[in-house]
mmCIF file of C-alpha atoms in Angstrom:
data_model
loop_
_atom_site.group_PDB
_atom_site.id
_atom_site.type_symbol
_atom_site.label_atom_id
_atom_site.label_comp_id
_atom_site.label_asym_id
_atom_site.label_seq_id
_atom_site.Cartn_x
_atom_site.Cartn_y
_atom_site.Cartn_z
ATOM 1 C CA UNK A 6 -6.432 25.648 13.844
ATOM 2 C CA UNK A 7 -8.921 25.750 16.673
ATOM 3 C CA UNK A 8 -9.195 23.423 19.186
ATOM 4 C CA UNK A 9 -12.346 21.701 17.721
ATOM 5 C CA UNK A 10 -10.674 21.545 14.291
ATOM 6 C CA UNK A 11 -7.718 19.368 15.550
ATOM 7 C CA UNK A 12 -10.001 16.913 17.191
ATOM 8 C CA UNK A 13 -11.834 16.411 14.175
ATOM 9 C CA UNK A 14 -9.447 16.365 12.071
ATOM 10 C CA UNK A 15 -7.480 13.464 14.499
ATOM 11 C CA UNK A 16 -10.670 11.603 14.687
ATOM 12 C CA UNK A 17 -10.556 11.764 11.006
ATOM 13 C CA UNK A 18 -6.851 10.590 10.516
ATOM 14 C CA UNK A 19 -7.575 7.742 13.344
ATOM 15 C CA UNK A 20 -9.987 6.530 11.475
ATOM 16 C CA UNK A 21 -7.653 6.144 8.065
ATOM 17 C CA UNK A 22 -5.377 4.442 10.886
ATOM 18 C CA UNK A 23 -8.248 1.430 11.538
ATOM 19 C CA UNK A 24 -8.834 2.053 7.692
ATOM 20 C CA UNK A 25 -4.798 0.826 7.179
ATOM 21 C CA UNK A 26 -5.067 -2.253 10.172
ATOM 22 C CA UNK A 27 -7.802 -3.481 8.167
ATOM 23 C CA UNK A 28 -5.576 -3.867 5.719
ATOM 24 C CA UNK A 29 -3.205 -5.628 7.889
ATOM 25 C CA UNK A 30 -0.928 -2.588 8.204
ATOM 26 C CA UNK A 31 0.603 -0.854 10.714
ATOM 27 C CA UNK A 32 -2.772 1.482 12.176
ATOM 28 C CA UNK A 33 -1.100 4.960 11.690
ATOM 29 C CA UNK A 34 -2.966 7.804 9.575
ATOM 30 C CA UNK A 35 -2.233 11.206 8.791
ATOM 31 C CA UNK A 36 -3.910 13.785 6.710
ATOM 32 C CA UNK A 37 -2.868 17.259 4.915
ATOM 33 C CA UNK A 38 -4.994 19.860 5.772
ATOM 34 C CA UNK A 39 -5.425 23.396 3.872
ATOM 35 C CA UNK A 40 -4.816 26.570 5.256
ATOM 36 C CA UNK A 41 -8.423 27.394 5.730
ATOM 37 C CA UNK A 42 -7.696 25.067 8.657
ATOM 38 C CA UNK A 43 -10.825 22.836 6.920
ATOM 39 C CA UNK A 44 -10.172 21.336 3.680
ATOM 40 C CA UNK A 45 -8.165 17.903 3.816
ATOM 41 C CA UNK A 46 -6.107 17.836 0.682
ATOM 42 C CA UNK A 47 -5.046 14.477 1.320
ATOM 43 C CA UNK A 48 -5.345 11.084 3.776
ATOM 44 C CA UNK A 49 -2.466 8.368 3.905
ATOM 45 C CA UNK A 50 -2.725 5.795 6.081
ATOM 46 C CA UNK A 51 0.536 3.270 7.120
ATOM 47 C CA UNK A 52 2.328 1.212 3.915
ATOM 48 C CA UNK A 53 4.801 -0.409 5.338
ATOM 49 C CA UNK A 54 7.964 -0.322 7.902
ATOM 50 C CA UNK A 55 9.405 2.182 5.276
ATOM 51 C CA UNK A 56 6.599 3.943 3.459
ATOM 52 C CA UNK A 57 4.885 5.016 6.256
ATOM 53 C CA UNK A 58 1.629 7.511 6.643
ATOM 54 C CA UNK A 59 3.543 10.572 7.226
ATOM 55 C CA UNK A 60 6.213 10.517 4.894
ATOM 56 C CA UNK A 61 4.428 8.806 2.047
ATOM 57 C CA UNK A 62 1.546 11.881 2.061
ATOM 58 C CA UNK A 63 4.007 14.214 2.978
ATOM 59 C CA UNK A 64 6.122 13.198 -0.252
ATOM 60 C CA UNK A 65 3.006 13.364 -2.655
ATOM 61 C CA UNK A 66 2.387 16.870 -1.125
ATOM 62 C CA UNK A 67 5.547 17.870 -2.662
ATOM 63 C CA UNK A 68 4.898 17.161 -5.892
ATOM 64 C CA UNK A 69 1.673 18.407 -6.113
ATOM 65 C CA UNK A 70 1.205 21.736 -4.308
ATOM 66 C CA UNK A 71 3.854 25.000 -4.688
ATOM 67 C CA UNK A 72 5.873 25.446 -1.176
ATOM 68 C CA UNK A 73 4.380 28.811 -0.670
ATOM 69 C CA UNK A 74 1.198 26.993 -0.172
ATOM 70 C CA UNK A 75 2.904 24.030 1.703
ATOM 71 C CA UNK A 76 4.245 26.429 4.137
ATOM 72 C CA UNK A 77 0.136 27.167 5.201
ATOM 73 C CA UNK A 78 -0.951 23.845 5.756
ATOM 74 C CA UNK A 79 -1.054 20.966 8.257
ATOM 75 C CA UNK A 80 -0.325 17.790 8.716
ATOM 76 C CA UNK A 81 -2.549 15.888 11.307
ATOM 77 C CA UNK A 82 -1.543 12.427 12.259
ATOM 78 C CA UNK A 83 -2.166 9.959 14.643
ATOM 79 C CA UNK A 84 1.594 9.853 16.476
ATOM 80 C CA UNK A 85 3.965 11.678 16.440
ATOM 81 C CA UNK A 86 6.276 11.338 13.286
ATOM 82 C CA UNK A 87 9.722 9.493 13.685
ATOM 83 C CA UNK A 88 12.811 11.017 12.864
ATOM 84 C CA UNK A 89 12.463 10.158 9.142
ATOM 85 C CA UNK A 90 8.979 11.245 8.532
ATOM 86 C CA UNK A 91 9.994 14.321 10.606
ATOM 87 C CA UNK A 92 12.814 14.757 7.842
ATOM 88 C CA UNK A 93 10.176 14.375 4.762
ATOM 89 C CA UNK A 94 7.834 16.871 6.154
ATOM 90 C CA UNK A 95 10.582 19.248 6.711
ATOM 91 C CA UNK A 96 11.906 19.041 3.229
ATOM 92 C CA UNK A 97 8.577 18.871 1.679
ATOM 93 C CA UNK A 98 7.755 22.540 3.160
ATOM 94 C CA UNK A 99 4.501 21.976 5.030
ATOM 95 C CA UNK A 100 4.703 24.400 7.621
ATOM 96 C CA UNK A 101 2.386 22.510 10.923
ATOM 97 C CA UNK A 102 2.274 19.329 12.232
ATOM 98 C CA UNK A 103 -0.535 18.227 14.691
ATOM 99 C CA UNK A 104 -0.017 14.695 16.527
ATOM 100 C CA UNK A 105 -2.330 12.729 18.754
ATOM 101 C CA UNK A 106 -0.300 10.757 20.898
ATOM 102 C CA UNK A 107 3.626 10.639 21.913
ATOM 103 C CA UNK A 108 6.232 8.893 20.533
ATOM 104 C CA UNK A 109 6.740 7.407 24.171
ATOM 105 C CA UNK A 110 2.720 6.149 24.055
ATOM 106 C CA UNK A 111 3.888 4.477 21.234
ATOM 107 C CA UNK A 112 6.931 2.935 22.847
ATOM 108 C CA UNK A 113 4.847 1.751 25.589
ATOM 109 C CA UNK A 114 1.933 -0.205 23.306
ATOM 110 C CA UNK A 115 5.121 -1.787 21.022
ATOM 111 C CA UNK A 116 8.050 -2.220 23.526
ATOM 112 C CA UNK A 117 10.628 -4.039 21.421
ATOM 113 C CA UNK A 118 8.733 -5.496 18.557
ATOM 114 C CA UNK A 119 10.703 -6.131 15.081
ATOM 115 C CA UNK A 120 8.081 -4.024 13.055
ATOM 116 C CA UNK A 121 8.333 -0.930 14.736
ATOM 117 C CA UNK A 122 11.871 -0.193 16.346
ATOM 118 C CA UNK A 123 10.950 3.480 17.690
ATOM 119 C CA UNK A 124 13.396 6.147 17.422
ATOM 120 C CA UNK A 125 14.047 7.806 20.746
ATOM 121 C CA UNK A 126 13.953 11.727 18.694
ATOM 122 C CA UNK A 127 11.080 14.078 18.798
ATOM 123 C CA UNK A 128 9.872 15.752 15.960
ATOM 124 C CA UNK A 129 10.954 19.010 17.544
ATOM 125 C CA UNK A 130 14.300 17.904 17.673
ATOM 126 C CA UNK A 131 14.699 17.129 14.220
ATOM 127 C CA UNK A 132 12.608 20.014 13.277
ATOM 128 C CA UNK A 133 14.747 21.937 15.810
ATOM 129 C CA UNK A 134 17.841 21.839 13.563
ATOM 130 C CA UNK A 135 16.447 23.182 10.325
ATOM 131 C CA UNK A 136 16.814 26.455 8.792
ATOM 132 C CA UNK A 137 12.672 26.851 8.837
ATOM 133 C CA UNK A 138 10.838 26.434 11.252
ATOM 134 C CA UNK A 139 8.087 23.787 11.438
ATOM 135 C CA UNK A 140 4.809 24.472 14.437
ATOM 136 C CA UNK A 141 4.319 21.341 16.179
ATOM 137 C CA UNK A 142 1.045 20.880 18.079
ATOM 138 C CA UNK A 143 1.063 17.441 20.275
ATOM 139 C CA UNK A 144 0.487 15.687 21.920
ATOM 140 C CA UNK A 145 -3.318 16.612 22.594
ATOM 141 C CA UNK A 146 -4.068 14.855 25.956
ATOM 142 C CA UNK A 147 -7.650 14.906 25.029
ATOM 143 C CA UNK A 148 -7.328 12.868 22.502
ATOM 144 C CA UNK A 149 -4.226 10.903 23.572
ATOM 145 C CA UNK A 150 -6.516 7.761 24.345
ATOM 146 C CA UNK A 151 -8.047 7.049 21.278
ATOM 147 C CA UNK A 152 -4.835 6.879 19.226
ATOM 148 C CA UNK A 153 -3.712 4.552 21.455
ATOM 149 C CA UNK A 154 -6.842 2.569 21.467
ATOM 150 C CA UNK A 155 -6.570 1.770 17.745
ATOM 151 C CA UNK A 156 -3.065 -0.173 19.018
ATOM 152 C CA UNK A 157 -4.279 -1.970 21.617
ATOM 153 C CA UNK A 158 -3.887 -5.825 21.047
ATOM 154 C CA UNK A 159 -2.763 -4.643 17.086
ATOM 155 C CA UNK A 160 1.159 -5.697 18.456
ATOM 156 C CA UNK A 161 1.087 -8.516 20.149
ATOM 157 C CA UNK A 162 -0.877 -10.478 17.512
ATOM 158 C CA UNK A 163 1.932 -9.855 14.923
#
């Protein structure tokens, strides 16, 4: 993916994140992108403290495209997955993931709150101890801001 791809596609998964906090969900979004680097297959944004944007599209990518083709594409979300959406992207096969901001950006917007006790485990860790290997693009400093900015004020009014 080139440089210009990745911001558009983060814009793009940012804005299923607002889409979600409209919602009254958590404002995560993440998208699966083809191999052609262009095409977005897919766009989840956050369920719930469970179900959330990664993992949920990540799941519905496994049941609907071969791993071969899995193995090609992307997925682009907002933050960097937690340790369980790390897992379900792992063992649904898709071969990239692109993230916006940190884990640790994400710490610092929700400190302690009940809905969203972060993990202290990169994605590279987790991916890390596989027997495939999984690119990981992120954070993009560029970018960084505007993830954040969709959180800003979202935690404290919960």
């Amino acid at each position: 993916m080139t440089l210009e791809q990745i911001a558009r596609h983060l814009r793009h998964a940012n804005a299923v994140a607002r889409r979600a906090a409209g919602m009254g969900r958590h404002p995560f979004g993440a998208l699966l992108v083809a191999p052609d680097g262009e095409t977005v297959l897919a766009e989840q944004g956050n369920i719930d403290t469970v179900n959330h944007a990664e993992s949920t599209l990540a799941r519905h990518a496994a049941g609907t495209y071969p791993g071969a083709y899995l193995r090609e594409c992307t997925l682009v979300t907002t933050f960097e997955p937690c340790a369980m959406c790390a897992g379900t992207i792992y063992w649904a096969g898709i071969g990239r993931v692109v993230y916006g901001a940190s884990e640790e950006a994400l710490l610092a917007l929700t400190g302690s709150h009940e809905e969203n006790p972060t993990l202290s485990l990169p994605c590279r860790e987790v991916f890390a101890r596989g027997q495939r290997s999984v690119e990981v693009i992120g954070p993009v400093p560029p970018l960084e801001g505007e993830m954040v900015e969709t959180h800003k004020g979202f935690w404290a009014t919960r």
